[in-house]
Amino acid sequence: MADEAPARSGGTASTATPIPTEAAGSAHALPAAPARAGRRGTRPGLRKGLEIAFFVTPALVVFFGFVIWPVGKAIQYSMYNWKGYGPMVDFVGLKNFVYVLGSEVFQAALVHNLVIIVASIVIQLPLGLALALLLNRKIRGRNLLRTIVFVPYVLAEVVAGVIWRQMLQADYGLLETIFNFVGIPTPQQGFIGDPDFALGAVMVVLTWKYLGLAVVLFLAGLSGVPEELNEAAQIDGATWWQIQRGITLPLLGPTVRLWGFLSMIGSIQVFDMVWILTRGGPAESTATMATFLYGFGVDRNLIGVASAASVVLFVIALIFALTYQRFILRNDLRGTDLAAPGKGRKR
Amino acid sequence: MSTSTLEKQAVRTRRPRRTEGSRRSNLFVYAIAAVVVAVTLGPVLYGVLSGFRTNTDLSRNPSGWPEVFTLANYTNILTGDRFWGYAFNSTMIALITTAIVVVTGIMAAYPLARYQFRLREPLYMVFVLGLLFPVAVAVIPLFIMITNDLGWGDTWWGVALPQAAFALPTTVIIMRPFLAALPKELEEAALIDGASRIGFFWRILLPLSGPGMVTVGVLAFVGSWNAYLLPLLLLRDDTMKTLPLGVADFSTRYASDMVGIFAYTSLAMIPALVFFLALQNRIVNGLQGAVKG
């Protein structure tokens, strides 16, 4: 996953919270407004409205000013041929979109994003689950292990990227030396210098960096599985493996699906790690949608084209998210914060 | 890694009860744990160790143990004029970002958690949908808006405000259930005693929401500290750059100074690691609270 992923960075390590909270629908039976409220000369309803406005306004201003407005501007820019300075007068309609969608580099970038999405889930899900199940057993040093597993996630993408770039170097790279020592041939240009290997190398680094988040999230989910269930199953003679398959994993479902969602959103916008490791090269073999739009917007000043690419990225992220929510998160969200308003009502 | 195949073997050797077999499987668990630790910390330790070497030593034997230990790489960076300036900018931007996020985020989460009004859920959905707005989508317009229109290029605020805006969804989503979980009786008692809702917020809710505040604060701080894309665009002047930009610049400018680059990255990761280790339980608990179904 990337960047703020959740963050953000990628990703951010943020989690939407599937807690059946009171907030999801149940009425807070507040006491009848004290008679005092009337004395202030405002109607209670109006006063409540003003209070709500007072609390929500700062966040809304920041959010609209620096998230919604720029995204709106991106949509506007995407219909102009514009260099980023001077008047924006050259309206070209959908021409930028035609260019972006027809560009072979962008198509390749989109494919790379899809590869990263799929590979992240296919690699990190089984590994993360296996590690979480192992670390969930009562072994010595468990807390230390949890900390260690999470370390790569805390490092800045730039720091992790630069260290790995050094290790992946063609001549002095640590990995090359190790591979050659064992007798495995390595590409002439080094792993990130060879178009056939570069995306795989980026994927390895992303896995290293984000596996810890999966493990920590899964462990958090496992801590919510009641111990009694395991004990009961053990008394009934279930093996450790049967317990994991029959009890633990099904109960972990919501956490896994939530992680999948975060991972997907992060993979769609991956930029930092790729930019540090390869700049999208060699020969565009690791370009992603984000590096594509950065190249056009910042290096070539083609704001219109870059904005069209960012709108495409946004639409794709939205389609993925809605599809995921519709088919995979559907049951988890019932009665939680993320459910569509009105659906999460308690009986 | 072939953990899954190993896992299958382990399962086969496992007995139903905790008997002699569990000792063997425990050994297996420790073996896996050792591999995980090696793979996870390997690159980090390699970077730190290589920072103590010389370039000739490193190029002669990249995978070997250092022949000579030297502090020169580290002291050069620490006595250079740039490193501390970068670190200071990173700190200030992270602090401003965190302050904005925590203050506005908690204020917004309060009515969303404890008031009844018609627009509550739609309003909440606005923040939740914010999760789907990648920074990459907004980055070009933000650059134009902040650098050209507002003239905030190369300022701390210019970077902190958009970063805070993108951290708000997470904050509101984490804080809302947290605030909603505080007992109703507190609120009733306060109102009966004549406190207004705003008074209740200041005097009772804020002091009680410390743990939640720390969780969202840490997430915002670390996110800002590690951020790359936005600062890369908004901070052009070298005196205003943050540490990640400094690391990236150094590694391209002195590409041949391998050990210097390793020393630089090692120094750059210390603050985030220390910060994280000091508060890791808070972070993990916050995540746990958020994930528990």
XYZ file of C-alpha atoms in Angstrom, chain B residues 53-274:
222
model
C 32.102 2.034 7.392
C 34.202 3.700 4.741
C 33.336 3.638 1.051
C 36.368 1.547 0.134
C 35.528 -0.959 2.838
C 31.917 -1.184 1.696
C 32.697 -1.584 -1.998
C 35.317 -4.217 -1.295
C 32.908 -6.405 0.618
C 29.286 -5.195 0.666
C 27.930 -8.122 2.664
C 30.799 -8.468 5.108
C 31.317 -7.168 8.615
C 32.878 -3.674 8.769
C 36.676 -3.779 8.740
C 36.918 -0.328 10.248
C 34.457 1.450 12.458
C 34.406 5.164 11.923
C 32.117 7.844 13.304
C 33.105 10.261 10.541
C 29.970 9.796 8.398
C 27.663 10.487 11.309
C 29.601 13.421 12.695
C 29.899 14.991 9.232
C 26.145 15.035 8.867
C 25.439 16.178 12.410
C 27.948 19.014 12.205
C 26.838 19.991 8.706
C 24.516 22.976 8.552
C 21.640 21.322 6.739
C 20.571 18.353 8.826
C 19.349 20.296 11.846
C 17.452 22.778 9.712
C 15.643 19.944 7.948
C 14.863 18.291 11.284
C 13.553 21.571 12.691
C 11.264 22.137 9.683
C 9.992 18.562 9.937
C 9.264 19.032 13.631
C 7.445 22.331 13.219
C 5.344 21.133 10.285
C 4.444 17.937 12.137
C 3.497 19.884 15.284
C 1.318 22.376 13.388
C -0.335 19.567 11.415
C -1.042 17.607 14.592
C -2.441 20.640 16.416
C -4.839 21.493 13.580
C -5.962 17.877 13.173
C -6.548 17.213 16.859
C -8.383 20.472 17.587
C -10.647 20.552 14.527
C -11.078 16.766 14.442
C -12.275 16.433 18.022
C -14.532 19.458 17.735
C -16.153 17.948 14.646
C -16.433 14.481 16.173
C -18.316 15.793 19.218
C -21.651 16.708 17.616
C -21.330 13.742 15.265
C -21.062 11.491 18.313
C -23.400 13.047 20.870
C -25.936 15.321 19.193
C -29.127 14.292 17.482
C -29.778 16.179 14.268
C -31.056 15.439 10.831
C -27.885 16.059 8.862
C -25.668 14.069 11.202
C -25.146 10.934 9.104
C -24.727 12.759 5.777
C -22.199 15.048 7.441
C -20.345 12.052 8.790
C -20.370 10.424 5.361
C -18.665 13.525 3.942
C -15.695 12.864 6.215
C -15.733 9.117 5.569
C -15.683 9.682 1.820
C -12.610 11.822 2.402
C -10.748 8.536 2.865
C -11.217 7.938 -0.844
C -9.594 11.201 -1.904
C -5.973 10.305 -2.614
C -3.435 13.078 -2.044
C -2.117 12.403 -5.531
C -5.407 13.584 -7.043
C -5.276 16.957 -5.316
C -1.559 17.548 -5.435
C -1.323 19.552 -8.672
C -4.196 21.946 -7.800
C -2.818 22.262 -4.252
C 0.539 23.238 -5.668
C -1.034 25.947 -7.844
C -3.358 27.125 -5.081
C -0.754 27.322 -2.319
C 2.263 28.471 -4.289
C 0.638 30.844 -6.788
C -2.716 31.936 -5.395
C -2.051 32.094 -1.651
C 1.687 32.698 -1.753
C 2.244 30.097 0.969
C 4.899 28.183 -0.905
C 7.945 27.454 1.275
C 6.028 28.017 4.520
C 5.237 25.596 7.342
C 1.556 26.456 7.233
C 1.320 25.855 3.520
C 2.309 22.214 4.027
C 0.608 21.654 7.391
C -2.887 22.762 6.357
C -3.368 20.347 3.434
C -1.736 17.546 5.423
C -4.149 18.196 8.282
C -7.069 18.255 5.864
C -6.154 14.827 4.523
C -5.696 13.448 8.044
C -9.124 14.662 9.186
C -11.206 11.697 7.941
C -9.120 9.232 9.938
C -9.310 11.431 13.001
C -13.065 11.896 12.892
C -13.602 8.174 12.257
C -11.448 7.187 15.234
C -12.732 9.868 17.623
C -16.452 9.509 16.995
C -17.008 6.076 18.579
C -14.560 7.042 21.295
C -16.582 10.100 22.265
C -19.871 8.262 21.825
C -18.736 5.610 24.289
C -18.420 8.057 27.193
C -21.342 7.394 29.498
C -24.562 9.327 28.979
C -24.889 9.798 32.720
C -21.941 12.183 32.688
C -23.700 14.395 30.229
C -27.001 14.249 32.040
C -25.380 15.082 35.356
C -23.527 18.007 33.827
C -26.643 19.378 32.176
C -28.677 19.026 35.337
C -25.956 20.895 37.193
C -26.472 23.713 34.748
C -23.577 23.240 32.361
C -24.180 24.065 28.724
C -23.274 21.574 26.021
C -20.235 23.656 25.208
C -19.256 23.724 28.869
C -19.659 19.956 29.007
C -17.355 19.646 26.004
C -14.615 21.785 27.531
C -14.787 20.691 31.142
C -15.623 17.005 30.910
C -15.289 15.593 27.412
C -11.870 17.011 26.509
C -10.130 15.916 29.725
C -11.590 12.429 29.299
C -10.654 12.044 25.650
C -6.902 12.132 26.293
C -6.183 8.571 25.117
C -8.102 9.058 21.884
C -6.367 12.373 21.316
C -2.959 10.768 21.743
C -3.817 8.051 19.220
C -4.953 10.426 16.487
C -2.190 12.862 17.387
C 0.522 10.220 17.000
C -0.906 9.060 13.675
C -1.019 12.626 12.374
C 2.470 13.426 13.647
C 4.162 10.347 12.204
C 2.254 10.773 8.932
C 3.445 14.353 8.631
C 6.987 13.514 9.687
C 7.278 10.891 6.963
C 5.388 12.732 4.210
C 7.108 13.152 0.873
C 4.844 14.053 -2.059
C 3.293 17.284 -0.743
C 6.513 18.741 0.734
C 8.327 17.791 -2.473
C 6.005 20.067 -4.426
C 5.428 22.844 -1.921
C 8.909 23.294 -0.443
C 11.386 24.437 -3.070
C 13.716 26.545 -0.950
C 16.458 24.466 0.649
C 16.167 26.243 3.995
C 12.503 25.213 4.253
C 12.848 21.542 3.313
C 11.961 18.658 5.592
C 14.073 15.655 6.516
C 12.658 13.216 3.912
C 13.416 15.762 1.195
C 16.883 16.181 2.664
C 17.477 12.431 2.566
C 16.274 12.192 -1.035
C 18.404 15.192 -2.093
C 21.505 13.893 -0.358
C 21.126 10.443 -1.892
C 20.979 11.826 -5.431
C 23.576 14.582 -4.964
C 26.177 12.347 -3.353
C 25.200 9.105 -5.043
C 28.763 7.797 -4.874
C 29.007 8.349 -1.117
C 27.290 5.082 -0.219
C 28.231 5.085 3.451
C 27.248 8.733 3.823
C 23.797 7.928 2.454
C 23.443 5.042 4.901
C 24.458 7.294 7.781
C 21.963 9.926 6.666
C 19.029 7.511 6.469
C 19.965 6.028 9.844
C 19.896 9.449 11.495
C 16.654 10.348 9.744
C 14.797 7.341 11.073
C 15.751 7.829 14.726
C 13.051 10.388 15.654
C 10.143 8.461 14.138
C 11.339 5.211 15.739
C 11.844 6.749 19.179
